[in-house]
Amino acid sequence: MITELEMGRAESELELGLGLSLGGGTAAKIVKPGGGGAWGERGRLLTAKDFPSVGSKRAADSASHAGASPPRSSQVVGWPPIGSHRMNSLVNNQATKKEDDGKKQAKDDETKDVTKKVSGKVQVGFIKVNMDGVAIGRKVDLNAHSSYENLAQTLEDMFFRTSPGTIGLTGQFTKPLRLLDGSSEFVLTYEDKEGDWMLVGDVPWRMFITSVKRLRVMKTSEANGLAARHQDPKERQRNKPV
Amino acid sequence: MDLRLPSKVLEHILSFVDSNEDRNSVSLVCKSWFETERRTRKRVIVRNCYAVTPEAVARRFPEMRSLTLKGKPHFADYNLVPDGWGGYAWPWIEAMAVKCPSLEELRLKRMVVTDECLEKIAASFKDFKVLVLTSCEGFSTDGLAAIAVACSNLRELELRECIVEDLGGDWLSYFPETLTSLVSLDFSCLDSEVKLSDLERLVSRSPNLKSLKLNRAVSLDALGSLLRLAPQLVELGTGSFSDKLDQEAVSKLSQAFSEMKELKSLSGLWDVLPEYIPLLYSVCPGLTSLNLSYATVQMPNLVELLTRCSNLQKLWVMDLIEDKGLEVVASSCKELRELRVFPSGAEGLNDTNVAMTEQGLVSVSEGCPNLESVLYFCVQFTNAAMITIARNRPNLKCFRLCVMEPFAPDHKTQKPLDEGFKAIVERCKDLQRLSVSGLLTDKAFEYIGTHGKKLRMLSIAFAGDSDLMLHHLLSGCESLNKLEIRDCPFGDTALLENAAKLETMRSLWMSSCCVSFGACKLLSQKMPKLNVEVIDEHPLETRPDSSPVERIYIYRTLAGPRLDMPEFVWTIQKNPEIGVSHLAIK
């Protein structure tokens, strides 16, 4: 029965003639947080436990799950509901605030510089990420990340379940990814300003974010020959994503 | 006896009927009124570009001069609609170029507009006057150049929060010297610097220019010279307000502002330095609209500004205004009708030290008798505050409360915010738009269904317990037109039981809920006049009927299934391989 979703509701006032039951317990169960996020990307529902508030009991509960850092509400797609233009402006302000007051002007320029260089039909500050085999692309805010590990974690969260043992929509267990060390079946690549595709991780982070135009999570098998050096045009053509 | 009004007389009468709502009623009276009305309608608004075909619109309204179109659902603003979903302007522009070459005005919202579209507009509509693009994407500054160079009677070019591929500021230089008709120019969402001398020449040869919204790259110095060339402006969006100016430049700028006797609306003000706020004092008393939502100016500096804005009707600010600032608003801005308070922290969480609580909104509700529209982002709220606000302001038409922490209860009582929203819908009998947030049970939605009879648009996130929530809304809210829901744990039963309701609404969006695949199929089978789109990146052929879908977008349409769906949008028409529903229905 549809309302018997293990949500703890005792009564149901509606006549349920549908004979449906959501299988696998994936949708309904309040699952422990652990690199989780919105349903649409992970196959489980966010609940109050996923949003620790500063100093609240909930924060303590969530933090007690070993090794898991609960998702902040900022990591949920589209929440809080602020339009992208405003979001980018806020991000720029945040980046500015973090710097020394004395160096404020120079940093202003640098921040603007970063966002200006990320050109193309994408949002300033956000760049597109596509993954082989996944029809829907995502966007990630580079300005909100401070390192490759940070970025890789966000991407793994976006495209994969990272807590072992959770059942995906297809009913298969998924393993955590290691996007940066070459040990998984996927690697992280990026297209730079010149249109070349490179492996992520070879240049200093700050240099990377000024030159990256978009990201692609590519099958390792396809990435052979792809390097932090220039590709020949034929390879570039073949590797052109959808 | 022929009681029909001669059509010439009816035409004359209709020339005084402006509102499309009234015209829609007129067209239902009888066939001849339908005919006369459709032949005389000049301004056509299509609020869902997939609800009807461009050809049908052109056929019905041959005298159309102004077309307004909306594409993607509202939640696209928050990245919930994947790229490539749709909302393409091209088929409309292509059709109108042939069937409606006298088109003068195009207003598009949340649509994909390419450079080809802009070039086609420039080439096809000889008397093109107005282009307003809101939250659109897909074009570059090259497309703007095409419009600039070709539209010799251009009056309005406005880009509001568009995502534009910025290839530089040259586009502005393409306005020919012969173009003198400009009334409104808004390029505030672009990044690149335009050539100041070209902008100055454009402004000085545009005597009718009333609205100018600059982008951030226009410096404070440049602003001064522009204002001197256009003291007649009614609406001004400044560029960056933070360059260091010498004393002479500052006093010249101050002088320029004081010459602007017509100014009613002020926006922009990026990075405004506190020492420049006094420059604005001279225009404050005349302002009816002030947008400080990009101005990172802290509270004490705002007081002097706000106390001078006694005629303000619309105020957009960041939460840097704090409760204290809103108290100043409550006592100084007695004409206030619309208030929007946006979060200033980049991630919207309470890691800023801003002292902004529910008290600020309560003060404004007490002090501003004409307040009817509210958008309020905050970290916490209470039922008591909402009850007070509802009691103070039963004239509210739009109440959008965003408590940024999902599932946050009343922070004083720890109870759900059900009672607060109950007060709002019970007292504010004309409420048309509502966004709810915080911890809410099904009870809140029972209240909304019971009392929200005029409610047209409702937005819900992280709320409710069961299908009852949706059932209350769909069966109770008689005027419901747009419903958008995310991350609520239910869907099927209420959806199927209230399927007929969906034909009376413009659209329903549900994402990250528990609507099953089988229910979507069944709904499609039952309701042929709806487009039921399942937006899901995982293949559906092998999924069991019980599996939940990621997103569902349902809208009524006369146009049938659309032909431009990407691979991640599934309908039973486009994807017959997904089969029929195996749900057992009582």
PDB file of C-alpha atoms in Angstrom, chain B residues 34-148:
ATOM      1  CA  PHE B  34     -14.998  35.376 -30.674  1.00  0.00           C
ATOM      2  CA  GLU B  35     -14.263  36.405 -34.258  1.00  0.00           C
ATOM      3  CA  THR B  36     -14.255  40.118 -33.590  1.00  0.00           C
ATOM      4  CA  GLU B  37     -12.141  39.732 -30.504  1.00  0.00           C
ATOM      5  CA  ARG B  38      -9.537  37.557 -32.147  1.00  0.00           C
ATOM      6  CA  ARG B  39      -9.181  39.869 -35.098  1.00  0.00           C
ATOM      7  CA  THR B  40      -8.527  42.830 -32.865  1.00  0.00           C
ATOM      8  CA  ARG B  41      -6.245  41.399 -30.204  1.00  0.00           C
ATOM      9  CA  LYS B  42      -2.822  42.943 -30.465  1.00  0.00           C
ATOM     10  CA  ARG B  43      -1.121  41.672 -27.339  1.00  0.00           C
ATOM     11  CA  VAL B  44      -0.952  37.914 -27.000  1.00  0.00           C
ATOM     12  CA  ILE B  45       0.369  36.113 -23.944  1.00  0.00           C
ATOM     13  CA  VAL B  46       1.159  32.394 -23.972  1.00  0.00           C
ATOM     14  CA  ARG B  47       2.214  31.326 -20.511  1.00  0.00           C
ATOM     15  CA  ASN B  48       3.315  27.852 -21.504  1.00  0.00           C
ATOM     16  CA  CYS B  49       4.946  27.655 -24.903  1.00  0.00           C
ATOM     17  CA  TYR B  50       4.028  23.974 -25.170  1.00  0.00           C
ATOM     18  CA  ALA B  51       0.343  24.459 -24.442  1.00  0.00           C
ATOM     19  CA  VAL B  52      -0.387  25.566 -27.977  1.00  0.00           C
ATOM     20  CA  THR B  53       1.393  25.626 -31.342  1.00  0.00           C
ATOM     21  CA  PRO B  54       2.814  28.824 -32.843  1.00  0.00           C
ATOM     22  CA  GLU B  55       0.743  28.239 -35.970  1.00  0.00           C
ATOM     23  CA  ALA B  56      -2.478  28.055 -33.984  1.00  0.00           C
ATOM     24  CA  VAL B  57      -1.661  31.311 -32.223  1.00  0.00           C
ATOM     25  CA  ALA B  58      -0.783  33.102 -35.439  1.00  0.00           C
ATOM     26  CA  ARG B  59      -3.936  31.793 -37.077  1.00  0.00           C
ATOM     27  CA  ARG B  60      -6.158  32.952 -34.277  1.00  0.00           C
ATOM     28  CA  PHE B  61      -4.654  36.407 -33.814  1.00  0.00           C
ATOM     29  CA  PRO B  62      -3.684  37.778 -37.209  1.00  0.00           C
ATOM     30  CA  GLU B  63      -3.244  41.320 -35.910  1.00  0.00           C
ATOM     31  CA  MET B  64      -0.838  40.321 -33.179  1.00  0.00           C
ATOM     32  CA  ARG B  65       1.816  42.941 -32.553  1.00  0.00           C
ATOM     33  CA  SER B  66       3.128  41.805 -29.219  1.00  0.00           C
ATOM     34  CA  LEU B  67       3.863  38.237 -28.143  1.00  0.00           C
ATOM     35  CA  THR B  68       4.819  37.090 -24.667  1.00  0.00           C
ATOM     36  CA  LEU B  69       6.025  33.520 -24.160  1.00  0.00           C
ATOM     37  CA  LYS B  70       7.129  31.505 -21.182  1.00  0.00           C
ATOM     38  CA  GLY B  71       9.061  28.274 -21.498  1.00  0.00           C
ATOM     39  CA  LYS B  72      10.647  26.310 -18.699  1.00  0.00           C
ATOM     40  CA  PRO B  73       8.917  25.666 -15.399  1.00  0.00           C
ATOM     41  CA  HIS B  74       9.722  28.031 -12.559  1.00  0.00           C
ATOM     42  CA  PHE B  75      11.993  25.559 -10.763  1.00  0.00           C
ATOM     43  CA  ALA B  76      14.397  25.870 -13.679  1.00  0.00           C
ATOM     44  CA  ASP B  77      15.576  29.014 -11.904  1.00  0.00           C
ATOM     45  CA  TYR B  78      17.046  26.757  -9.222  1.00  0.00           C
ATOM     46  CA  ASN B  79      18.730  24.279 -11.543  1.00  0.00           C
ATOM     47  CA  LEU B  80      16.077  21.612 -11.077  1.00  0.00           C
ATOM     48  CA  VAL B  81      15.322  21.327 -14.781  1.00  0.00           C
ATOM     49  CA  PRO B  82      18.184  19.648 -16.635  1.00  0.00           C
ATOM     50  CA  ASP B  83      19.844  21.391 -19.534  1.00  0.00           C
ATOM     51  CA  GLY B  84      18.334  20.526 -22.839  1.00  0.00           C
ATOM     52  CA  TRP B  85      14.825  19.979 -21.510  1.00  0.00           C
ATOM     53  CA  GLY B  86      13.291  22.360 -23.983  1.00  0.00           C
ATOM     54  CA  GLY B  87      11.671  25.780 -24.150  1.00  0.00           C
ATOM     55  CA  TYR B  88      13.095  26.700 -27.542  1.00  0.00           C
ATOM     56  CA  ALA B  89      12.158  30.072 -28.977  1.00  0.00           C
ATOM     57  CA  TRP B  90      13.130  29.154 -32.526  1.00  0.00           C
ATOM     58  CA  PRO B  91       9.905  27.448 -33.683  1.00  0.00           C
ATOM     59  CA  TRP B  92       7.932  30.489 -32.553  1.00  0.00           C
ATOM     60  CA  ILE B  93      10.198  33.012 -34.188  1.00  0.00           C
ATOM     61  CA  GLU B  94      10.321  31.005 -37.365  1.00  0.00           C
ATOM     62  CA  ALA B  95       6.544  30.720 -37.514  1.00  0.00           C
ATOM     63  CA  MET B  96       5.902  34.373 -36.736  1.00  0.00           C
ATOM     64  CA  ALA B  97       8.452  35.498 -39.282  1.00  0.00           C
ATOM     65  CA  VAL B  98       6.221  33.988 -41.941  1.00  0.00           C
ATOM     66  CA  LYS B  99       2.744  34.483 -40.511  1.00  0.00           C
ATOM     67  CA  CYS B 100       3.157  37.644 -38.500  1.00  0.00           C
ATOM     68  CA  PRO B 101       5.836  39.838 -40.024  1.00  0.00           C
ATOM     69  CA  SER B 102       4.316  42.937 -38.452  1.00  0.00           C
ATOM     70  CA  LEU B 103       5.262  41.687 -35.014  1.00  0.00           C
ATOM     71  CA  GLU B 104       6.762  44.502 -32.991  1.00  0.00           C
ATOM     72  CA  GLU B 105       7.311  43.137 -29.518  1.00  0.00           C
ATOM     73  CA  LEU B 106       8.672  39.902 -28.162  1.00  0.00           C
ATOM     74  CA  ARG B 107       8.892  39.090 -24.471  1.00  0.00           C
ATOM     75  CA  LEU B 108      10.380  35.729 -23.584  1.00  0.00           C
ATOM     76  CA  LYS B 109      10.853  34.187 -20.188  1.00  0.00           C
ATOM     77  CA  ARG B 110      12.874  31.054 -19.366  1.00  0.00           C
ATOM     78  CA  MET B 111      13.393  30.145 -22.974  1.00  0.00           C
ATOM     79  CA  VAL B 112      16.329  28.978 -25.010  1.00  0.00           C
ATOM     80  CA  VAL B 113      17.146  31.760 -27.437  1.00  0.00           C
ATOM     81  CA  THR B 114      20.013  31.272 -29.866  1.00  0.00           C
ATOM     82  CA  ASP B 115      21.948  33.751 -31.948  1.00  0.00           C
ATOM     83  CA  GLU B 116      20.059  32.368 -34.930  1.00  0.00           C
ATOM     84  CA  CYS B 117      16.827  33.401 -33.229  1.00  0.00           C
ATOM     85  CA  LEU B 118      18.086  36.923 -32.717  1.00  0.00           C
ATOM     86  CA  GLU B 119      19.340  37.148 -36.289  1.00  0.00           C
ATOM     87  CA  LYS B 120      15.983  35.907 -37.520  1.00  0.00           C
ATOM     88  CA  ILE B 121      14.165  38.553 -35.488  1.00  0.00           C
ATOM     89  CA  ALA B 122      16.429  41.236 -36.861  1.00  0.00           C
ATOM     90  CA  ALA B 123      15.864  40.069 -40.413  1.00  0.00           C
ATOM     91  CA  SER B 124      12.146  39.317 -40.336  1.00  0.00           C
ATOM     92  CA  PHE B 125      10.288  41.969 -38.407  1.00  0.00           C
ATOM     93  CA  LYS B 126      10.665  45.291 -40.112  1.00  0.00           C
ATOM     94  CA  ASP B 127       9.076  47.329 -37.396  1.00  0.00           C
ATOM     95  CA  PHE B 128      10.533  45.501 -34.445  1.00  0.00           C
ATOM     96  CA  LYS B 129      10.495  47.626 -31.337  1.00  0.00           C
ATOM     97  CA  VAL B 130      10.717  45.661 -28.108  1.00  0.00           C
ATOM     98  CA  LEU B 131      12.838  42.694 -27.038  1.00  0.00           C
ATOM     99  CA  VAL B 132      12.690  41.661 -23.400  1.00  0.00           C
ATOM    100  CA  LEU B 133      14.457  38.450 -22.419  1.00  0.00           C
ATOM    101  CA  THR B 134      14.062  37.273 -18.844  1.00  0.00           C
ATOM    102  CA  SER B 135      16.034  34.301 -17.512  1.00  0.00           C
ATOM    103  CA  CYS B 136      16.810  33.202 -21.047  1.00  0.00           C
ATOM    104  CA  GLU B 137      19.946  31.473 -22.264  1.00  0.00           C
ATOM    105  CA  GLY B 138      21.616  30.119 -25.352  1.00  0.00           C
ATOM    106  CA  PHE B 139      22.716  33.277 -27.108  1.00  0.00           C
ATOM    107  CA  SER B 140      25.866  35.332 -27.242  1.00  0.00           C
ATOM    108  CA  THR B 141      26.673  39.001 -27.535  1.00  0.00           C
ATOM    109  CA  ASP B 142      26.920  38.407 -31.307  1.00  0.00           C
ATOM    110  CA  GLY B 143      23.171  37.923 -31.371  1.00  0.00           C
ATOM    111  CA  LEU B 144      22.731  41.220 -29.572  1.00  0.00           C
ATOM    112  CA  ALA B 145      24.846  42.918 -32.196  1.00  0.00           C
ATOM    113  CA  ALA B 146      22.507  41.573 -34.863  1.00  0.00           C
ATOM    114  CA  ILE B 147      19.545  43.155 -33.110  1.00  0.00           C
ATOM    115  CA  ALA B 148      21.381  46.404 -32.522  1.00  0.00           C
TER     116      ALA B 148
END
